[in-house]
CSV table of C-alpha atoms and ligand atoms in Angstrom, one decimal:
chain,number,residue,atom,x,y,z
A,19,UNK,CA,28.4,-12.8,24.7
A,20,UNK,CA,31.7,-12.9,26.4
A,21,UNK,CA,34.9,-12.0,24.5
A,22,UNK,CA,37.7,-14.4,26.0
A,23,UNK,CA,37.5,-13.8,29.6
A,24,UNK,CA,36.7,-10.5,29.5
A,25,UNK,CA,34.0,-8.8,32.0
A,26,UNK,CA,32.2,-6.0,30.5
A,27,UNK,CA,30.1,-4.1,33.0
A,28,UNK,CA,27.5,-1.5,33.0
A,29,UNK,CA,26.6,0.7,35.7
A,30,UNK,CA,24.3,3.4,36.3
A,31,UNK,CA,24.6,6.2,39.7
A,32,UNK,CA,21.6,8.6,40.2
A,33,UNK,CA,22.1,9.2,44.3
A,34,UNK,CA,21.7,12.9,43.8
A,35,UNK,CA,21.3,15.0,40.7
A,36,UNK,CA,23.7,13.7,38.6
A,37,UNK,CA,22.7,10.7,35.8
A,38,UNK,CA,25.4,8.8,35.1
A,39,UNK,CA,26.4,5.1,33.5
A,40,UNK,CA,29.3,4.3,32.6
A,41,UNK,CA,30.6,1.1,30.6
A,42,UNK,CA,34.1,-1.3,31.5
A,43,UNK,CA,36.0,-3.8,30.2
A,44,UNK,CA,38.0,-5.4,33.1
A,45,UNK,CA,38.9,-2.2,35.4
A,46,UNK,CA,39.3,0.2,32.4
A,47,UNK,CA,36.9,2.8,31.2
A,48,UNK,CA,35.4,2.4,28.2
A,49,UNK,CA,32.9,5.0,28.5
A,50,UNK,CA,31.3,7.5,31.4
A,51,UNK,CA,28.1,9.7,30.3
A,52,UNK,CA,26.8,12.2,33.4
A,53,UNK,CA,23.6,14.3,32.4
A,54,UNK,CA,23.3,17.0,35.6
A,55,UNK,CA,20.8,18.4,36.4
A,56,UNK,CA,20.6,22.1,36.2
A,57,UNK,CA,16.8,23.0,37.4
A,58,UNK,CA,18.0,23.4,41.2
A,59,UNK,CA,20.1,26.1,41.0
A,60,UNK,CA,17.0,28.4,41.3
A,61,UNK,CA,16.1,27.2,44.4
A,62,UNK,CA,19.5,27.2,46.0
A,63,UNK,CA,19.5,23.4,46.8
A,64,UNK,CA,18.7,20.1,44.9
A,65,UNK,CA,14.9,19.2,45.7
A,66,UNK,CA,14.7,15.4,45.7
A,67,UNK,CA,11.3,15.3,43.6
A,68,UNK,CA,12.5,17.5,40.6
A,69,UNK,CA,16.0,15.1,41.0
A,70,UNK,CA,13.6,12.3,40.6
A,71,UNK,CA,11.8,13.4,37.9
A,72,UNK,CA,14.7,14.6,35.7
A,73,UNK,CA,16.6,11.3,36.3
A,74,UNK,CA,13.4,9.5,34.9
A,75,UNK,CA,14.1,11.7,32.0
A,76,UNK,CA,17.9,11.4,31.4
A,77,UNK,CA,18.1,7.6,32.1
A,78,UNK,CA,17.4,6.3,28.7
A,79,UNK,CA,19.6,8.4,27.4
A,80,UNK,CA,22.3,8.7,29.4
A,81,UNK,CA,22.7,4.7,29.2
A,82,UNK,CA,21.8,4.9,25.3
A,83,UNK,CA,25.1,7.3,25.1
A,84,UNK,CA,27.2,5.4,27.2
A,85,UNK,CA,26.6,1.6,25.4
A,86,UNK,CA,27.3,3.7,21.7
A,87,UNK,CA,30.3,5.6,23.4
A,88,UNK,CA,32.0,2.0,24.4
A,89,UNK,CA,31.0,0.5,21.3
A,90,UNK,CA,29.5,-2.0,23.1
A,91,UNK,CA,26.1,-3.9,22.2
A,92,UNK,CA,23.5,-5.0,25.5
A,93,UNK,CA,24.6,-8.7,24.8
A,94,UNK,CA,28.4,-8.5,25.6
A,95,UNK,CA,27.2,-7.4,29.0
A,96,UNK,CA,28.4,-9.8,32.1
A,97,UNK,CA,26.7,-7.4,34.7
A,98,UNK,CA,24.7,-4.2,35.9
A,99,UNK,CA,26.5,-2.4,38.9
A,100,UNK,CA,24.4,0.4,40.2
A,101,UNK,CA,24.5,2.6,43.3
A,102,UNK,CA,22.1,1.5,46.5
A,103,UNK,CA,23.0,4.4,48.9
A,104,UNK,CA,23.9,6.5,50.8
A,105,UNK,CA,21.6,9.6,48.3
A,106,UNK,CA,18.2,10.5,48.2
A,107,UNK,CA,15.6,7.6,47.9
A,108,UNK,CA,13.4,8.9,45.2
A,109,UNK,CA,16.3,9.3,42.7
A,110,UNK,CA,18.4,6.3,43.9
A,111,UNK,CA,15.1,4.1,43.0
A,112,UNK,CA,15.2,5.4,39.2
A,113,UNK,CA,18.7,4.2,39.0
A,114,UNK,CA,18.1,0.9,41.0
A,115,UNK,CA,14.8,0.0,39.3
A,116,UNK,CA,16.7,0.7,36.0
A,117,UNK,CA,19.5,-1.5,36.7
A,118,UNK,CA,17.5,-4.4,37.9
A,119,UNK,CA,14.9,-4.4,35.0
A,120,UNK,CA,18.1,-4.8,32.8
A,121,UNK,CA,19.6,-7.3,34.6
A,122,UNK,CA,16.6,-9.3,34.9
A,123,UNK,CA,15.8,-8.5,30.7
A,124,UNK,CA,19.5,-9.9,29.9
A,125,UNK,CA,19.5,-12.4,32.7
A,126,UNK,CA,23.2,-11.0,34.0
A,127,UNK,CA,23.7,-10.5,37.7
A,128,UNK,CA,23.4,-7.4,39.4
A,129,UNK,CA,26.0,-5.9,41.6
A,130,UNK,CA,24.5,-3.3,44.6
A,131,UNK,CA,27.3,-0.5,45.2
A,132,UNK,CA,27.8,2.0,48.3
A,133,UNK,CA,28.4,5.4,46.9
A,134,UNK,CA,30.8,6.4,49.3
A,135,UNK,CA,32.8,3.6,48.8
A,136,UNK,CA,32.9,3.8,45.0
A,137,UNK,CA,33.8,7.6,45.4
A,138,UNK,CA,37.6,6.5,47.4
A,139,UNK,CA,37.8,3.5,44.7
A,140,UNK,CA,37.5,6.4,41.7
A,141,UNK,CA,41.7,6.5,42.6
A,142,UNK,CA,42.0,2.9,40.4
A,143,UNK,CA,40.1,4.0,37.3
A,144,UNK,CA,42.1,3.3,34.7
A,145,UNK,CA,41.1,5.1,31.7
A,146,UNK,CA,41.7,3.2,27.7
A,147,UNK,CA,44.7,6.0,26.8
A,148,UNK,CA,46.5,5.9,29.9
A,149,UNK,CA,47.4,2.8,30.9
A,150,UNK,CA,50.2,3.0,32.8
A,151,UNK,CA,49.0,4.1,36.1
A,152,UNK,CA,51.3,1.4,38.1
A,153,UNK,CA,52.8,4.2,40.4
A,154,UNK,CA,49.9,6.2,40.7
A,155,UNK,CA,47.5,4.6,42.3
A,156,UNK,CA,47.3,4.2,46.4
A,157,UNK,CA,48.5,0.8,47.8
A,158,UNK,CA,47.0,-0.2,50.7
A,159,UNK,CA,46.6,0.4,53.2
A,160,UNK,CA,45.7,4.1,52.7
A,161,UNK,CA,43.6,6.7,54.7
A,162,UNK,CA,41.1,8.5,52.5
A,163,UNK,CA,39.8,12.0,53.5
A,164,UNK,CA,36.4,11.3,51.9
A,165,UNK,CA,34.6,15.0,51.3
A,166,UNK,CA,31.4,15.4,49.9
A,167,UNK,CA,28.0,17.5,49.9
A,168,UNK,CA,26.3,14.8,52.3
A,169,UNK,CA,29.9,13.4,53.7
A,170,UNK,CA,33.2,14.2,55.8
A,171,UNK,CA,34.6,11.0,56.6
A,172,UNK,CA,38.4,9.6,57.3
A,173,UNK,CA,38.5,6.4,56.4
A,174,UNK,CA,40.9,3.3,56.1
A,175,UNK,CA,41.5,0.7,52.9
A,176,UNK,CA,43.1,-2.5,53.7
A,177,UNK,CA,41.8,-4.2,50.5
A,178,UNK,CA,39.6,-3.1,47.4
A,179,UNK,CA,36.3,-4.1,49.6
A,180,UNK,CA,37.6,-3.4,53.0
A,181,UNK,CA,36.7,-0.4,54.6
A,182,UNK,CA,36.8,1.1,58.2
A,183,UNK,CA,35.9,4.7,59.2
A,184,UNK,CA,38.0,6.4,61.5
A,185,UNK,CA,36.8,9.5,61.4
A,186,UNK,CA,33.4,11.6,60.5
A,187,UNK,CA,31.1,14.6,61.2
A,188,UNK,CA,29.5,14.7,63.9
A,189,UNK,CA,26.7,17.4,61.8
A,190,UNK,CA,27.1,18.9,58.6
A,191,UNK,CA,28.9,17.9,55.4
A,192,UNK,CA,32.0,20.0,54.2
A,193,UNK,CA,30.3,20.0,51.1
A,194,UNK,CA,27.0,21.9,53.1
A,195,UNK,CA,29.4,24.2,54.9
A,196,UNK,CA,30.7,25.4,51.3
A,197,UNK,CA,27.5,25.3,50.0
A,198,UNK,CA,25.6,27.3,52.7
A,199,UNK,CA,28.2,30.3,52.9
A,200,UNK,CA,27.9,30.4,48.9
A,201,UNK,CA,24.1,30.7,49.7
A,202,UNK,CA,24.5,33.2,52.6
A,203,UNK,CA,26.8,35.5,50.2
A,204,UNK,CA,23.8,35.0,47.4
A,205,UNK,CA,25.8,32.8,45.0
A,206,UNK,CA,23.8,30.0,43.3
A,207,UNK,CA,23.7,26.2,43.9
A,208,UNK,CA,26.6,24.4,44.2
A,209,UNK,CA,28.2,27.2,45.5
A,210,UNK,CA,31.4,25.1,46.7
A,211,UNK,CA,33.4,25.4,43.1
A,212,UNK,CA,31.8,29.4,42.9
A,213,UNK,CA,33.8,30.2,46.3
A,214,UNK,CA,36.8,28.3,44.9
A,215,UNK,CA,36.6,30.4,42.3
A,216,UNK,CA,36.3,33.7,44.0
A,217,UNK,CA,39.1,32.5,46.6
A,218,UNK,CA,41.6,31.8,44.3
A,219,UNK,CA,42.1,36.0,44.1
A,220,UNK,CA,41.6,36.6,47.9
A,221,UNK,CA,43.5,37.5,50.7
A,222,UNK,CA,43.0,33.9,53.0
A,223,UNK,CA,44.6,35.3,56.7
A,224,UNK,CA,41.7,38.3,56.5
A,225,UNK,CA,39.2,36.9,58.4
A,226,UNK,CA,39.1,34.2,61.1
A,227,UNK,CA,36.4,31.7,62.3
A,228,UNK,CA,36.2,28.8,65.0
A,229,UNK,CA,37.4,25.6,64.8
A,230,UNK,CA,35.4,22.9,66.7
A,231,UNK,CA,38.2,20.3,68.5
A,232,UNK,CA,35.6,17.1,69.2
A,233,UNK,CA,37.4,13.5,70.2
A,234,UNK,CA,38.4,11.1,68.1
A,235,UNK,CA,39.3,13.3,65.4
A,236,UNK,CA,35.3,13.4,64.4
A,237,UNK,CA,34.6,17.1,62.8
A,238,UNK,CA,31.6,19.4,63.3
A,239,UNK,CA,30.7,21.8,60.8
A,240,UNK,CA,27.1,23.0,62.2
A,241,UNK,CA,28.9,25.9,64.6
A,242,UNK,CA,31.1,27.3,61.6
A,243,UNK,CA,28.3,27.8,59.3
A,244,UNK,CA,26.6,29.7,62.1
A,245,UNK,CA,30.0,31.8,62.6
A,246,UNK,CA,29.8,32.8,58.6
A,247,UNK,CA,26.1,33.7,58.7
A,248,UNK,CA,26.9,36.0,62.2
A,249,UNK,CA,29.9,37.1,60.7
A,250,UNK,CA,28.3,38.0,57.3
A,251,UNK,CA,25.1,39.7,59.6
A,252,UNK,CA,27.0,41.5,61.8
A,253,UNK,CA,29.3,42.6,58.8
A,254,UNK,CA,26.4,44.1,56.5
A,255,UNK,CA,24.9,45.9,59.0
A,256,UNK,CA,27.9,47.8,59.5
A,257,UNK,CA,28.2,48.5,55.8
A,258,UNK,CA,25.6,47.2,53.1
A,259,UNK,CA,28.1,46.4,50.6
A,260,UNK,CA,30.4,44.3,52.5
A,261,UNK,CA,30.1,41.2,50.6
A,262,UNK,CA,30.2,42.9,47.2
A,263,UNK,CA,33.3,45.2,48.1
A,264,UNK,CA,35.1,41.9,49.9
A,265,UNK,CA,34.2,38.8,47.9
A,266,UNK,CA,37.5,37.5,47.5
A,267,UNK,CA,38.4,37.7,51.0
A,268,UNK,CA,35.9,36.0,52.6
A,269,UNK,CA,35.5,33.7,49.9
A,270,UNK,CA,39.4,32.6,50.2
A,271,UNK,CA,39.3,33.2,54.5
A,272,UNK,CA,36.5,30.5,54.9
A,273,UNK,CA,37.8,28.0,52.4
A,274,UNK,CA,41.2,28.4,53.9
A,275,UNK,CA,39.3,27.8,57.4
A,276,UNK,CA,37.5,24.3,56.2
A,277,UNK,CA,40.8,23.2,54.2
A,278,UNK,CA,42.4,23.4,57.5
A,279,UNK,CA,40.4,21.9,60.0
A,280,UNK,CA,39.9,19.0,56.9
A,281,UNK,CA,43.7,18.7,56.6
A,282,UNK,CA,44.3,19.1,61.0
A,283,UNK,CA,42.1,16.0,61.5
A,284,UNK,CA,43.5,14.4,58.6
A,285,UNK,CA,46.9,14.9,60.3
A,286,UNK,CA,45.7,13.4,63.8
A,287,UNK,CA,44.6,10.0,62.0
A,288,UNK,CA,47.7,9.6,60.0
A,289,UNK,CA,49.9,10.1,63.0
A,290,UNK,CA,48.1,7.6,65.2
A,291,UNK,CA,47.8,5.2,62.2
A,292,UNK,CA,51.0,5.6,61.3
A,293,UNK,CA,49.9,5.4,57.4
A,294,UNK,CA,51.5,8.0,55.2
A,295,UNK,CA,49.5,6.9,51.6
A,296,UNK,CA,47.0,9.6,51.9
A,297,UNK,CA,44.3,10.1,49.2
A,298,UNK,CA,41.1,12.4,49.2
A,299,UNK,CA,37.9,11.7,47.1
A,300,UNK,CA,34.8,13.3,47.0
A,301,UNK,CA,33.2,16.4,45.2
A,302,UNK,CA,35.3,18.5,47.6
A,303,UNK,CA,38.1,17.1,46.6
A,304,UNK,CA,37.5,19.4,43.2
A,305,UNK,CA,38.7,22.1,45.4
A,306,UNK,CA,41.7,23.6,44.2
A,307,UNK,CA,43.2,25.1,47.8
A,308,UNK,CA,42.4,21.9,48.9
A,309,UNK,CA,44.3,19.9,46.2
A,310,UNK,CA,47.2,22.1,46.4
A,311,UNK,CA,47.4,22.0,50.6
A,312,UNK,CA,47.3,18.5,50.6
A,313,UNK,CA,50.3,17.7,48.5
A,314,UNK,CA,52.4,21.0,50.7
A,315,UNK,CA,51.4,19.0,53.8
A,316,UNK,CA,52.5,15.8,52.1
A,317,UNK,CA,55.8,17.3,51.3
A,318,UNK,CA,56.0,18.4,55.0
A,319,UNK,CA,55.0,14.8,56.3
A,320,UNK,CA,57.0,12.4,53.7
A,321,UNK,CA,53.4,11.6,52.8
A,322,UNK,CA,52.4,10.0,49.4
A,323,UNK,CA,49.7,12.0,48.5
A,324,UNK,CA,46.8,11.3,46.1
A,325,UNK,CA,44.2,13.2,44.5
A,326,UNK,CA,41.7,12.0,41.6
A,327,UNK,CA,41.3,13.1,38.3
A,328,UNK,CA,39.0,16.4,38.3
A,329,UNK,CA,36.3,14.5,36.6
A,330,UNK,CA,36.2,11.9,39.0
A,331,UNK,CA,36.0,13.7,42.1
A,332,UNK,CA,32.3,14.8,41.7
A,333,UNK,CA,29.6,12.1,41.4
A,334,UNK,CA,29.8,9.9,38.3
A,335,UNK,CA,29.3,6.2,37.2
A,336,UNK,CA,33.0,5.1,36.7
A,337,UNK,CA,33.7,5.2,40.5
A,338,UNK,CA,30.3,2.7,40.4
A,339,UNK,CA,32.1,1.2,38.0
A,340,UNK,CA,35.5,0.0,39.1
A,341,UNK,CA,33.7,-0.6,42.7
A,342,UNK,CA,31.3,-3.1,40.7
A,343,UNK,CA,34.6,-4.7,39.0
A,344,UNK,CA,36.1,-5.9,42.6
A,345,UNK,CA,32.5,-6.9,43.8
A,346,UNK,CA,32.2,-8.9,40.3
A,347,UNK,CA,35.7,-10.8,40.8
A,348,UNK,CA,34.7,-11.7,44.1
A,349,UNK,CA,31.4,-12.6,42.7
A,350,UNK,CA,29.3,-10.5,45.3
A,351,UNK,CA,26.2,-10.4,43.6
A,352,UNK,CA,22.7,-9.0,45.2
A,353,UNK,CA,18.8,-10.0,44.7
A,354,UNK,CA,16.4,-8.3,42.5
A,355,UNK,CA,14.4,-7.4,45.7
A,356,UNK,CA,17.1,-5.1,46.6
A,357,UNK,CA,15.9,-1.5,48.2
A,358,UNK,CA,17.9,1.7,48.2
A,359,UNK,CA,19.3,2.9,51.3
A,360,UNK,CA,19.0,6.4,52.2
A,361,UNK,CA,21.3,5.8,54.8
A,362,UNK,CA,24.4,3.5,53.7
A,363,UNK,CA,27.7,2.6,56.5
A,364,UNK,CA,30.8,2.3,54.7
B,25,KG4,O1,30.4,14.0,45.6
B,25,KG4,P1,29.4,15.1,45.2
B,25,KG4,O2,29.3,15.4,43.7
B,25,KG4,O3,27.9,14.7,45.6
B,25,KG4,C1,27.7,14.1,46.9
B,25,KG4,O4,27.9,12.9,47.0
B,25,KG4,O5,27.3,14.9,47.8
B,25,KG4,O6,29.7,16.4,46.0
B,25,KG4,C2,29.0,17.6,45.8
B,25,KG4,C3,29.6,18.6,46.7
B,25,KG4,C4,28.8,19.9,46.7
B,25,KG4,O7,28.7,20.4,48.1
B,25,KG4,C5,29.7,20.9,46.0
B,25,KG4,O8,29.6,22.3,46.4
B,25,KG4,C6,31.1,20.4,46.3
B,25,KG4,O9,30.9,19.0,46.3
B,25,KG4,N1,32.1,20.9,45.4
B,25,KG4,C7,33.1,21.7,45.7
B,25,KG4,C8,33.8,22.0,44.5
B,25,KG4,N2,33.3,21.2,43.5
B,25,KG4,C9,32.2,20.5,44.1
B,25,KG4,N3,33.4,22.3,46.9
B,25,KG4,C10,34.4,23.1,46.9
B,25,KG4,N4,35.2,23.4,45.8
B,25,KG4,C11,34.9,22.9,44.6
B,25,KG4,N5,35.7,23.1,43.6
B,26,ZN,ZN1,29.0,11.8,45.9
């Protein structure tokens, strides 16, 4: 049942090891539940059967909280958006084979979404109680620095479904490189937020590492974890309680290392572009050197910077969401025979 001409929307994102669906009216959020999953941190990385598994679990759930969050009952529903790729193909099949059993049970089309996309469109969210978001969103077109813990990409928005990369890795994630130098100085999966933490009370010029220059403004992160783990090696053996005595340090050196090679790309695109409305999205873009960098830059550059609501930078159904909104006006529907892709272009 349709109120007026009102589309309400629900939409589901399990790419990794976060269950999430959220519920819309329009382009505003009336409700975003995430369960995450906590069972990797043992093993210092997510393992994609035990994602699988626990998204089985959390689905019902998680979609259960969402619809009673919203207030909304199964038959006001115009649509299911749910996340095809990029992730990992066991849990991005719970989420897909989820979506399309509901949108097949309520006969109400169902709307495929690329992950990466919906993380840069997380900037036009509007949420119920703040409405008036007119001068804070990005007008296009903008570049996105797009940081995540499978993606490093620069990319260009001309429209709300009109993307073109400029710029990626070449090898590692950002995300990775965080994540690895957290697991090299024993701190637990994610590590990325645990070394924001410990850098936010270190000395950041203490310790240098290399910065890769590849064409094209493409980044390579492979070498500079390598550099860390050497560093770190060679460090110890000198004296056993280097990472315990220097924590901080290395903890704000190396974040200040990735924020600047991040931001020295970023730089090269926006120059040769010429575009100055510069966003970043992403779970990186959590990062709070990286938040604060960005807008000194943009001060520097005459740059309109912007940076998404905490909650939105890691993976969530409300950037599925408002993604599945613009497909939906635009009436880009998919099949029920749809298949997840492990591997998803922007
Ligand atoms: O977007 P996301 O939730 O999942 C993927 O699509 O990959 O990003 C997860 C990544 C992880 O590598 C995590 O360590 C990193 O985002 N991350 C951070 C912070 N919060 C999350 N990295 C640095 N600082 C943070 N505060
Ligand atoms: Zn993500």
């Amino acid at each position: 049942m349709q109120t007026g001409n009102d589309i309400f929307i629900l939409s589901i994102e399990s790419s990794c090891d976060d269950t999430s669906c959220a519920v819309t009216k329009n382009n505003i959020l009336l409700s975003n539940v995430t369960a995450n999953q906590k069972i990797h941190e043992q093993y210092g990385g997510v393992i994609p059967e035990l994602a699988s598994r626990d998204h089985q679990k959390n689905i019902v759930p998680v979609v259960d909280a969402a619809l009673k969050k919203a207030n909304i009952q199964l038959s006001q529903l115009n649509a299911i958006a749910v996340t095809r790729g990029p992730g990992l193909s066991g849990s991005l099949l719970v989420g897909l084979s989820f979506a399309k059993s509901l949108s097949l049970a309520l006969n109400i089309p169902l709307i495929e979404v690329n992950h990466m996309q919906g993380h840069i469109l997380a900037h036009f969210i509007q949420e119920q109680d703040n409405l008036n978001l007119e001068n804070k969103t990005p007008s296009f077109p903008f570049l996105c620095l797009t940081v995540s813990g499978g993606h490093t990409q620069i990319v260009k928005i001309t429209d709300y479904l009109n993307f073109e990369l400029l710029a990626e890795t070449e090898d590692d994630a950002v995300g990775e490189a965080f994540d690895k130098a957290a697991k090299i100085l024993g701190l637990p999966y994610p590590g990325g937020p645990l070394i924001d933490k410990y850098a936010q009370s270190g000395d950041s010029t203490k310790y240098k590492f290399p910065m890769p220059h590849l064409k094209n403004h493409n980044y390579s992160f492979s070498g500079v974890k390598t550099a860390f783990l050497y560093f770190i090696q060679e460090q110890t053996k000198k004296n056993a309680n280097f990472i315990e005595e220097h924590l901080n340090d290395i903890c704000a050196s190396y974040q200040a290392h990735l924020i600047n090679y991040l931001l020295k790309n970023l730089l090269g695109v926006s120059k040769e572009t010429g575009i100055k409305q510069i966003a970043i999205a992403g779970g990186v873009s959590a990062n709070s050197g990286l938040r604060k960098e960005i807008d000194l830059l943009g001060q520097k550059q005459n740059w309109q910077t912007y940076i998404p609501k905490f909650e939105y930078c890691t993976d969530n159904a409300a950037m599925i969401a408002i993604t599945g909104y613009y497909k939906f006006l635009k009436q880009e529907f998919c099949d029920l025979n749809v298949t997840p892709l492990a591997r998803y272009e922007i």
